[in-house]
Amino acid sequence: MKKVSSFVLCALLMSCSSSKNDKNSVSDTPINEGADSIKQEVSKESFNKELTYPGSKISFKVSAKGDSLMIQPSGLSISNETLYHDITGYTVVNAEIGDLNIDNSPEVFVYLTSDGSGSYGKLIGYSVNNGKSVSQVYLPDISENEEVNQGYMGHDEMAIVENTFCQRFPIYKEGDSNANPTGGTRQIQYKLVDGENGRILKIDKVLVF
């Protein structure tokens, strides 16, 4: 019964996250003829969202333009430099803020999906260090973990649920087509912990439905 409740909570949050993303993404516009109009389309931001952690002066502006992702922190006491990432081959689908390690300094997570039918998920995340600066958060690749990669073929969904990071995806059995997985859903719940070279997301629970 407890497992089902965790799944329902995560599913509801993911649904809300997707709805928020729809409101913050730039809507499609008609394709106009001519080189000038094409240049204008390319220059537009494909994603733009500003996130502020409740009760804090710390915020992040997350935006994507072409193959570049920009994360602009604000309110940090030492460094508020813009963070840049090359996201060639990926599309930003959402961004969230939370305090996963409960240290009163937030994390910002940006969710991406690969172009093409696989739709493999990717996380770019940063953790605030005592309100002063940020350091990148590391999420181990699913394909590198034999405990959870059986039947994995992408189509990830990601979300912050309370103080937990959730990643879930359909399970493919042998012979399944990309559009028709039949093995159910695997949900992985992570905790943010301190590693030797920074903070990492460590698997806490694995649920299959």
Short mmCIF file of C-alpha atoms in Angstrom, two decimals:
data_model
loop_
_atom_site.label_atom_id
_atom_site.label_comp_id
_atom_site.label_asym_id
_atom_site.label_seq_id
_atom_site.Cartn_x
_atom_site.Cartn_y
_atom_site.Cartn_z
CA MET A 1 0.00 0.00 0.00
CA LYS A 2 2.88 2.33 0.78
CA LYS A 3 4.45 1.69 -2.64
CA VAL A 4 1.27 2.61 -4.47
CA SER A 5 0.99 5.87 -2.52
CA SER A 6 4.55 6.84 -3.46
CA PHE A 7 3.83 6.18 -7.10
CA VAL A 8 0.59 8.16 -7.09
CA LEU A 9 2.33 11.12 -5.40
CA CYS A 10 5.13 11.08 -7.94
CA ALA A 11 2.69 10.76 -10.84
CA LEU A 12 0.63 13.73 -9.63
CA LEU A 13 3.71 15.91 -9.25
CA MET A 14 5.00 14.95 -12.68
CA SER A 15 1.63 15.88 -14.15
CA CYS A 16 1.79 19.28 -12.43
CA SER A 17 5.40 19.78 -13.56
CA SER A 18 4.40 19.06 -17.15
CA SER A 19 1.56 21.57 -16.88
CA LYS A 20 3.91 24.24 -15.54
CA ASN A 21 6.31 23.59 -18.37
CA ASP A 22 3.54 24.11 -20.91
CA LYS A 23 2.92 27.56 -19.46
CA ASN A 24 6.57 28.57 -19.52
CA SER A 25 7.56 27.21 -22.93
CA VAL A 26 7.42 29.43 -26.00
CA SER A 27 4.41 28.41 -28.09
CA ASP A 28 4.69 27.32 -31.72
CA THR A 29 4.42 30.08 -34.32
CA PRO A 30 3.58 29.84 -38.02
CA ILE A 31 6.53 29.23 -40.36
CA ASN A 32 7.12 32.27 -42.51
CA GLU A 33 8.96 32.31 -45.79
CA GLY A 34 12.28 34.13 -46.20
CA ALA A 35 15.71 33.99 -44.53
CA ASP A 36 14.97 36.85 -42.11
CA SER A 37 11.98 35.09 -40.56
CA ILE A 38 13.97 31.87 -40.16
CA LYS A 39 16.70 33.76 -38.27
CA GLN A 40 14.07 35.25 -35.96
CA GLU A 41 12.69 31.78 -35.15
CA VAL A 42 16.17 30.41 -34.36
CA SER A 43 16.96 33.34 -32.04
CA LYS A 44 13.90 32.77 -29.85
CA GLU A 45 14.17 31.03 -26.49
CA SER A 46 12.69 27.54 -26.54
CA PHE A 47 12.42 27.46 -22.72
CA ASN A 48 12.31 30.19 -20.09
CA LYS A 49 11.44 29.72 -16.44
CA GLU A 50 12.35 31.57 -13.24
CA LEU A 51 12.42 29.63 -9.98
CA THR A 52 12.61 31.01 -6.42
CA TYR A 53 12.86 28.81 -3.36
CA PRO A 54 10.09 29.69 -0.84
CA GLY A 55 11.32 31.81 2.06
CA SER A 56 14.64 32.44 0.34
CA LYS A 57 16.17 35.24 -1.73
CA ILE A 58 17.90 32.66 -3.93
CA SER A 59 16.47 32.19 -7.41
CA PHE A 60 17.43 30.73 -10.78
CA LYS A 61 16.48 31.79 -14.29
CA VAL A 62 16.63 28.79 -16.61
CA SER A 63 16.53 29.41 -20.35
CA ALA A 64 17.40 27.55 -23.53
CA LYS A 65 18.14 28.97 -26.94
CA GLY A 66 19.19 26.72 -29.80
CA ASP A 67 21.79 24.27 -28.48
CA SER A 68 22.62 26.31 -25.37
CA LEU A 69 21.24 26.05 -21.84
CA MET A 70 21.77 28.97 -19.46
CA ILE A 71 21.20 28.88 -15.72
CA GLN A 72 21.45 32.30 -14.05
CA PRO A 73 21.57 32.20 -10.24
CA SER A 74 20.65 35.21 -8.13
CA GLY A 75 20.94 35.96 -4.42
CA LEU A 76 24.15 33.99 -3.75
CA SER A 77 26.66 35.79 -1.52
CA ILE A 78 29.84 34.91 -3.48
CA SER A 79 29.19 33.88 -7.08
CA ASN A 80 26.19 34.51 -9.33
CA GLU A 81 27.92 33.71 -12.61
CA THR A 82 25.78 32.34 -15.44
CA LEU A 83 26.19 28.60 -16.01
CA TYR A 84 26.29 27.42 -19.62
CA HIS A 85 25.72 23.94 -21.08
CA ASP A 86 25.81 22.62 -24.64
CA ILE A 87 22.58 20.63 -25.05
CA THR A 88 22.97 19.57 -28.68
CA GLY A 89 20.61 16.69 -29.37
CA TYR A 90 18.41 17.44 -26.34
CA THR A 91 15.34 19.54 -25.55
CA VAL A 92 14.59 21.12 -22.16
CA VAL A 93 11.20 19.93 -20.91
CA ASN A 94 11.04 21.35 -17.37
CA ALA A 95 12.96 22.79 -14.41
CA GLU A 96 12.29 22.58 -10.67
CA ILE A 97 13.71 23.89 -7.40
CA GLY A 98 13.77 22.12 -4.04
CA ASP A 99 15.86 21.34 -0.96
CA LEU A 100 16.65 17.66 -1.28
CA ASN A 101 19.28 17.41 1.46
CA ILE A 102 17.34 19.69 3.85
CA ASP A 103 20.19 22.14 4.47
CA ASN A 104 18.13 25.30 3.84
CA SER A 105 19.96 25.87 0.56
CA PRO A 106 18.09 24.82 -2.59
CA GLU A 107 18.89 22.68 -5.60
CA VAL A 108 17.83 23.50 -9.15
CA PHE A 109 17.16 20.62 -11.54
CA VAL A 110 16.71 20.95 -15.30
CA TYR A 111 15.13 18.03 -17.15
CA LEU A 112 15.95 17.28 -20.77
CA THR A 113 14.93 14.63 -23.26
CA SER A 114 16.92 13.43 -26.25
CA ASP A 115 15.69 14.15 -29.75
CA GLY A 116 14.31 11.16 -31.62
CA SER A 117 12.04 8.25 -30.77
CA GLY A 118 14.01 7.07 -27.71
CA SER A 119 13.42 10.23 -25.66
CA TYR A 120 16.21 9.40 -23.21
CA GLY A 121 16.11 11.58 -20.11
CA LYS A 122 18.97 13.74 -18.88
CA LEU A 123 19.40 15.80 -15.73
CA ILE A 124 21.46 18.95 -15.29
CA GLY A 125 21.39 19.98 -11.66
CA TYR A 126 23.12 22.32 -9.22
CA SER A 127 23.20 22.46 -5.44
CA VAL A 128 23.70 25.67 -3.47
CA ASN A 129 26.60 25.63 -1.01
CA ASN A 130 25.49 27.38 2.19
CA GLY A 131 23.96 30.27 0.24
CA LYS A 132 27.33 31.23 -1.27
CA SER A 133 27.87 29.43 -4.57
CA VAL A 134 26.73 26.36 -6.51
CA SER A 135 28.25 23.04 -7.48
CA GLN A 136 26.95 20.56 -10.03
CA VAL A 137 24.96 17.50 -8.96
CA TYR A 138 25.86 14.14 -10.50
CA LEU A 139 23.20 11.60 -11.55
CA PRO A 140 24.63 8.17 -12.47
CA ASP A 141 23.52 6.97 -15.90
CA ILE A 142 20.83 4.28 -15.85
CA SER A 143 22.71 2.28 -18.48
CA GLU A 144 25.67 1.90 -16.10
CA ASN A 145 23.62 0.29 -13.33
CA GLU A 146 22.74 -3.39 -13.87
CA GLU A 147 20.32 -3.28 -10.94
CA VAL A 148 17.93 -0.95 -12.75
CA ASN A 149 18.79 -0.94 -16.46
CA GLN A 150 17.03 -4.17 -17.43
CA GLY A 151 14.41 -3.32 -20.03
CA TYR A 152 15.39 0.36 -20.14
CA MET A 153 14.85 2.08 -23.50
CA GLY A 154 14.34 5.71 -22.52
CA HIS A 155 11.06 7.64 -22.21
CA ASP A 156 12.10 8.88 -18.76
CA GLU A 157 10.01 11.16 -16.55
CA MET A 158 11.69 13.12 -13.74
CA ALA A 159 10.40 15.14 -10.80
CA ILE A 160 11.18 16.32 -7.28
CA VAL A 161 8.80 14.77 -4.76
CA GLU A 162 9.21 16.41 -1.34
CA ASN A 163 12.90 15.76 -0.54
CA THR A 164 13.31 12.98 -3.09
CA PHE A 165 14.24 12.97 -6.76
CA CYS A 166 12.13 10.52 -8.80
CA GLN A 167 12.94 9.03 -12.17
CA ARG A 168 10.60 6.57 -13.82
CA PHE A 169 10.37 4.86 -17.19
CA PRO A 170 8.54 2.03 -18.96
CA ILE A 171 10.10 -1.44 -18.92
CA TYR A 172 10.55 -3.13 -22.29
CA LYS A 173 10.45 -6.88 -22.68
CA GLU A 174 12.22 -8.71 -25.47
CA GLY A 175 10.35 -8.16 -28.71
CA ASP A 176 8.52 -5.02 -27.55
CA SER A 177 8.33 -2.17 -30.04
CA ASN A 178 9.43 1.30 -29.00
CA ALA A 179 5.80 2.42 -28.90
CA ASN A 180 4.50 -0.57 -26.93
CA PRO A 181 6.40 -1.51 -23.73
CA THR A 182 4.74 -4.37 -21.83
CA GLY A 183 6.88 -4.78 -18.71
CA GLY A 184 5.24 -2.17 -16.49
CA THR A 185 6.98 0.88 -15.01
CA ARG A 186 10.14 1.18 -12.93
CA GLN A 187 10.39 4.11 -10.52
CA ILE A 188 13.71 5.02 -8.92
CA GLN A 189 13.82 7.30 -5.89
CA TYR A 190 17.10 9.07 -5.10
CA LYS A 191 18.50 10.92 -2.10
CA LEU A 192 21.04 13.74 -2.47
CA VAL A 193 24.25 12.87 -0.61
CA ASP A 194 27.77 14.27 -0.35
CA GLY A 195 30.32 12.43 -2.48
CA GLU A 196 34.10 12.69 -2.68
CA ASN A 197 34.00 15.26 -5.50
CA GLY A 198 30.61 16.86 -4.91
CA ARG A 199 27.00 15.95 -4.32
CA ILE A 200 25.48 12.94 -6.03
CA LEU A 201 22.04 11.38 -6.36
CA LYS A 202 22.15 7.95 -4.75
CA ILE A 203 19.46 5.32 -5.30
CA ASP A 204 17.25 5.00 -2.22
CA LYS A 205 14.33 2.85 -3.46
CA VAL A 206 13.38 1.01 -6.62
CA LEU A 207 9.70 0.26 -7.26
CA VAL A 208 8.10 -1.67 -10.12
CA PHE A 209 4.41 -1.37 -11.00
#
